[in-house]
Amino acid sequence: MAIADKRLQRREIITKAVCGKGRKFSTITHTVTPPHHPTSILGAWIINHQYEAVKSGDGIEVIGSYDINIWYSYNKNSQTDVAKETISYVELVPLSYVDPKHRSSTEEVSAEATQEPNCVEATISSNGSSVIIRVEREFAVEMVAETKVCVVVDPNGFDDDGKEVDFGLGDDGDFEDLDSDLLEDDL
């Protein structure tokens, strides 16, 4: 049975679906000034990461904060201390796909940290009074909303006599238009 069958009709179903997705990797630099001039960096790590997602224009904003802890030595490596600083941030993640027919009044957004903020480098600044921290982080965002889905309907019902249904997709690569990154998280 081909989709062009005259008996077939179409219907529109209103349903909740994923109507937008996005992903963003970023590298950020922070400067932390400890109470003593550091001699060397013994360790740097990030803890207490918290965030939430809000819709913003064509993207989703991830608003969050985390604590940076730097273990360092001072007075020519004779003493050590831990410097702590709370960092607040706003990361705009653009949506790479948006269903243009979704109902904007039903939008719900969410974000997931696919890579928690991680300190990849900590160096003493050139004037010797502060520590420069390079942080990597990555977020995947999703927008769920009501949208219309078109389905083909056979008014005579479904006769399960073993016939195969041909929706006319053929083997010419209709699925190549799908973005594998969008499907990756669903597996």
mmCIF file of C-alpha atoms in Angstrom:
data_model
loop_
_atom_site.group_PDB
_atom_site.id
_atom_site.type_symbol
_atom_site.label_atom_id
_atom_site.label_comp_id
_atom_site.label_asym_id
_atom_site.label_seq_id
_atom_site.Cartn_x
_atom_site.Cartn_y
_atom_site.Cartn_z
ATOM 1 C CA MET A 1 0.000 0.000 0.000
ATOM 2 C CA ALA A 2 1.530 3.339 -1.003
ATOM 3 C CA ILE A 3 1.017 6.634 0.784
ATOM 4 C CA ALA A 4 -0.641 7.988 -2.366
ATOM 5 C CA ASP A 5 -3.516 5.551 -1.808
ATOM 6 C CA LYS A 6 -6.780 7.470 -2.307
ATOM 7 C CA ARG A 7 -8.367 5.802 0.739
ATOM 8 C CA LEU A 8 -5.846 7.401 3.055
ATOM 9 C CA GLN A 9 -6.496 10.659 4.845
ATOM 10 C CA ARG A 10 -4.325 12.696 7.140
ATOM 11 C CA ARG A 11 -4.868 14.021 10.634
ATOM 12 C CA GLU A 12 -2.978 16.459 12.780
ATOM 13 C CA ILE A 13 -2.278 15.406 16.356
ATOM 14 C CA ILE A 14 -1.277 17.925 18.995
ATOM 15 C CA THR A 15 1.329 16.417 21.281
ATOM 16 C CA LYS A 16 4.239 17.343 23.502
ATOM 17 C CA ALA A 17 7.556 16.766 21.798
ATOM 18 C CA VAL A 18 11.172 17.877 21.826
ATOM 19 C CA CYS A 19 10.987 21.034 19.703
ATOM 20 C CA GLY A 20 14.507 22.359 20.162
ATOM 21 C CA LYS A 21 17.977 21.153 21.073
ATOM 22 C CA GLY A 22 21.389 22.694 21.480
ATOM 23 C CA ARG A 23 24.860 22.022 22.829
ATOM 24 C CA LYS A 24 27.741 24.313 23.721
ATOM 25 C CA PHE A 25 31.308 23.729 24.881
ATOM 26 C CA SER A 26 33.210 26.679 26.296
ATOM 27 C CA THR A 27 36.498 27.554 27.930
ATOM 28 C CA ILE A 28 36.450 30.358 30.491
ATOM 29 C CA THR A 29 39.254 32.102 32.372
ATOM 30 C CA HIS A 30 38.834 33.250 35.985
ATOM 31 C CA THR A 31 41.246 35.199 38.165
ATOM 32 C CA VAL A 32 41.378 34.398 41.874
ATOM 33 C CA THR A 33 43.375 36.608 44.216
ATOM 34 C CA PRO A 34 44.456 34.730 47.370
ATOM 35 C CA PRO A 35 45.301 36.642 50.591
ATOM 36 C CA HIS A 36 49.037 35.782 50.188
ATOM 37 C CA HIS A 37 51.200 36.024 47.081
ATOM 38 C CA PRO A 38 51.425 32.431 45.844
ATOM 39 C CA THR A 39 54.799 30.761 45.336
ATOM 40 C CA SER A 40 53.407 27.658 43.625
ATOM 41 C CA ILE A 41 50.036 26.068 42.848
ATOM 42 C CA LEU A 42 49.544 22.702 44.576
ATOM 43 C CA GLY A 43 46.044 22.012 43.267
ATOM 44 C CA ALA A 44 42.914 23.613 41.861
ATOM 45 C CA TRP A 45 39.441 22.146 41.723
ATOM 46 C CA ILE A 46 35.814 23.127 41.291
ATOM 47 C CA ILE A 47 33.007 22.012 43.594
ATOM 48 C CA ASN A 48 29.371 22.827 44.408
ATOM 49 C CA HIS A 49 28.207 23.376 40.832
ATOM 50 C CA GLN A 50 24.549 24.414 40.622
ATOM 51 C CA TYR A 51 22.586 25.646 37.613
ATOM 52 C CA GLU A 52 19.150 26.140 36.093
ATOM 53 C CA ALA A 53 17.839 26.782 32.568
ATOM 54 C CA VAL A 54 15.604 29.592 31.302
ATOM 55 C CA LYS A 55 14.364 30.421 27.793
ATOM 56 C CA SER A 56 16.044 33.466 26.296
ATOM 57 C CA GLY A 57 15.317 34.652 22.752
ATOM 58 C CA ASP A 58 16.513 32.036 20.258
ATOM 59 C CA GLY A 59 18.419 30.063 22.863
ATOM 60 C CA ILE A 60 18.434 28.793 26.413
ATOM 61 C CA GLU A 61 20.386 30.491 29.170
ATOM 62 C CA VAL A 62 22.117 28.336 31.738
ATOM 63 C CA ILE A 63 22.472 30.348 34.949
ATOM 64 C CA GLY A 64 24.706 28.877 37.607
ATOM 65 C CA SER A 65 27.536 29.083 40.068
ATOM 66 C CA TYR A 66 30.452 27.027 41.399
ATOM 67 C CA ASP A 67 33.228 27.322 43.954
ATOM 68 C CA ILE A 68 36.882 27.423 42.915
ATOM 69 C CA ASN A 69 39.357 26.124 45.501
ATOM 70 C CA ILE A 70 43.075 26.707 45.003
ATOM 71 C CA TRP A 71 45.606 25.015 47.234
ATOM 72 C CA TYR A 72 48.841 27.029 47.050
ATOM 73 C CA SER A 73 52.093 27.635 48.878
ATOM 74 C CA TYR A 74 53.494 31.031 49.855
ATOM 75 C CA ASN A 75 56.493 32.539 51.714
ATOM 76 C CA LYS A 76 58.910 30.642 49.438
ATOM 77 C CA ASN A 77 57.035 27.334 49.828
ATOM 78 C CA SER A 78 57.190 27.480 53.645
ATOM 79 C CA GLN A 79 53.393 27.654 54.219
ATOM 80 C CA THR A 80 50.226 26.569 52.439
ATOM 81 C CA ASP A 81 46.645 27.806 52.280
ATOM 82 C CA VAL A 82 43.433 27.260 50.285
ATOM 83 C CA ALA A 83 41.869 30.218 48.477
ATOM 84 C CA LYS A 84 38.130 29.922 47.793
ATOM 85 C CA GLU A 85 35.960 31.963 45.470
ATOM 86 C CA THR A 86 32.383 31.526 44.262
ATOM 87 C CA ILE A 87 31.865 32.216 40.556
ATOM 88 C CA SER A 88 28.460 33.051 39.049
ATOM 89 C CA TYR A 89 27.901 32.732 35.316
ATOM 90 C CA VAL A 90 25.324 32.945 32.522
ATOM 91 C CA GLU A 91 25.921 30.770 29.432
ATOM 92 C CA LEU A 92 23.693 31.284 26.389
ATOM 93 C CA VAL A 93 23.301 28.007 24.478
ATOM 94 C CA PRO A 94 21.814 28.526 20.987
ATOM 95 C CA LEU A 95 19.261 26.013 19.728
ATOM 96 C CA SER A 96 20.557 24.249 16.617
ATOM 97 C CA TYR A 97 17.068 22.960 15.812
ATOM 98 C CA VAL A 98 13.695 24.587 16.543
ATOM 99 C CA ASP A 99 10.293 23.302 15.428
ATOM 100 C CA PRO A 100 8.710 26.435 13.908
ATOM 101 C CA LYS A 101 5.186 25.149 14.574
ATOM 102 C CA HIS A 102 5.515 24.647 18.316
ATOM 103 C CA ARG A 103 3.273 26.560 20.720
ATOM 104 C CA SER A 104 5.536 29.023 22.483
ATOM 105 C CA SER A 105 3.166 29.351 25.449
ATOM 106 C CA THR A 106 3.834 25.672 26.341
ATOM 107 C CA GLU A 107 7.662 25.778 26.254
ATOM 108 C CA GLU A 108 9.576 23.972 28.993
ATOM 109 C CA VAL A 109 13.375 24.079 28.953
ATOM 110 C CA SER A 110 16.053 22.015 30.646
ATOM 111 C CA ALA A 111 19.842 21.812 30.672
ATOM 112 C CA GLU A 112 22.333 19.084 31.456
ATOM 113 C CA ALA A 113 26.021 19.559 32.166
ATOM 114 C CA THR A 114 27.564 17.012 29.799
ATOM 115 C CA GLN A 115 30.941 18.095 31.168
ATOM 116 C CA GLU A 116 30.948 19.508 34.683
ATOM 117 C CA PRO A 117 33.103 22.621 35.042
ATOM 118 C CA ASN A 118 36.661 21.365 35.252
ATOM 119 C CA CYS A 119 39.884 23.267 35.973
ATOM 120 C CA VAL A 120 42.311 22.398 33.162
ATOM 121 C CA GLU A 121 45.060 24.914 33.993
ATOM 122 C CA ALA A 122 46.083 27.080 36.948
ATOM 123 C CA THR A 123 48.990 29.525 36.669
ATOM 124 C CA ILE A 124 50.322 32.383 38.754
ATOM 125 C CA SER A 125 49.745 35.763 37.099
ATOM 126 C CA SER A 126 52.691 37.771 35.766
ATOM 127 C CA ASN A 127 52.569 40.210 38.699
ATOM 128 C CA GLY A 128 52.587 37.271 41.157
ATOM 129 C CA SER A 129 49.554 38.335 43.177
ATOM 130 C CA SER A 130 46.765 36.185 41.677
ATOM 131 C CA VAL A 131 46.034 32.830 40.073
ATOM 132 C CA ILE A 132 44.584 32.476 36.580
ATOM 133 C CA ILE A 133 42.260 29.480 36.222
ATOM 134 C CA ARG A 134 41.156 28.037 32.875
ATOM 135 C CA VAL A 135 37.850 26.142 33.143
ATOM 136 C CA GLU A 136 36.107 23.949 30.564
ATOM 137 C CA ARG A 137 32.381 23.253 30.680
ATOM 138 C CA GLU A 138 29.731 21.891 28.325
ATOM 139 C CA PHE A 139 25.942 21.943 28.360
ATOM 140 C CA ALA A 140 23.226 20.202 26.346
ATOM 141 C CA VAL A 141 19.838 21.941 26.383
ATOM 142 C CA GLU A 142 16.387 20.871 25.322
ATOM 143 C CA MET A 143 13.058 22.616 24.768
ATOM 144 C CA VAL A 144 9.820 20.621 25.050
ATOM 145 C CA ALA A 145 6.547 22.128 23.828
ATOM 146 C CA GLU A 146 3.238 21.251 22.242
ATOM 147 C CA THR A 147 3.357 20.867 18.469
ATOM 148 C CA LYS A 148 1.390 19.300 15.629
ATOM 149 C CA VAL A 149 2.295 15.938 14.176
ATOM 150 C CA CYS A 150 0.751 14.862 10.873
ATOM 151 C CA VAL A 151 -0.251 11.189 10.559
ATOM 152 C CA VAL A 152 -1.746 9.168 7.736
ATOM 153 C CA VAL A 153 -5.117 7.579 8.527
ATOM 154 C CA ASP A 154 -6.888 4.774 6.705
ATOM 155 C CA PRO A 155 -10.643 5.352 7.282
ATOM 156 C CA ASN A 156 -11.289 1.649 6.690
ATOM 157 C CA GLY A 157 -9.153 0.722 9.653
ATOM 158 C CA PHE A 158 -6.160 -1.554 9.878
ATOM 159 C CA ASP A 159 -6.461 -5.016 8.406
ATOM 160 C CA ASP A 160 -3.676 -7.148 9.820
ATOM 161 C CA ASP A 161 -3.484 -9.583 6.944
ATOM 162 C CA GLY A 162 0.270 -9.560 6.788
ATOM 163 C CA LYS A 163 0.603 -6.859 4.146
ATOM 164 C CA GLU A 164 3.536 -4.594 4.496
ATOM 165 C CA VAL A 165 2.890 -0.874 4.488
ATOM 166 C CA ASP A 166 5.067 1.256 2.205
ATOM 167 C CA PHE A 167 5.335 4.860 3.297
ATOM 168 C CA GLY A 168 7.266 5.733 0.159
ATOM 169 C CA LEU A 169 10.598 6.460 1.830
ATOM 170 C CA GLY A 170 12.620 4.177 -0.438
ATOM 171 C CA ASP A 171 16.316 3.510 -0.031
ATOM 172 C CA ASP A 172 17.575 6.828 -1.343
ATOM 173 C CA GLY A 173 18.785 8.129 2.010
ATOM 174 C CA ASP A 174 15.784 9.980 3.426
ATOM 175 C CA PHE A 175 17.226 9.450 6.880
ATOM 176 C CA GLU A 176 20.480 11.207 5.959
ATOM 177 C CA ASP A 177 18.819 14.531 6.742
ATOM 178 C CA LEU A 178 18.539 13.538 10.401
ATOM 179 C CA ASP A 179 21.084 15.099 12.730
ATOM 180 C CA SER A 180 22.789 12.230 14.564
ATOM 181 C CA ASP A 181 23.810 14.610 17.378
ATOM 182 C CA LEU A 182 20.157 15.158 18.195
ATOM 183 C CA LEU A 183 19.538 11.431 18.449
ATOM 184 C CA GLU A 184 22.705 10.669 20.393
ATOM 185 C CA ASP A 185 21.225 11.314 23.833
ATOM 186 C CA ASP A 186 18.179 9.195 23.166
ATOM 187 C CA LEU A 187 20.178 5.991 22.738
#
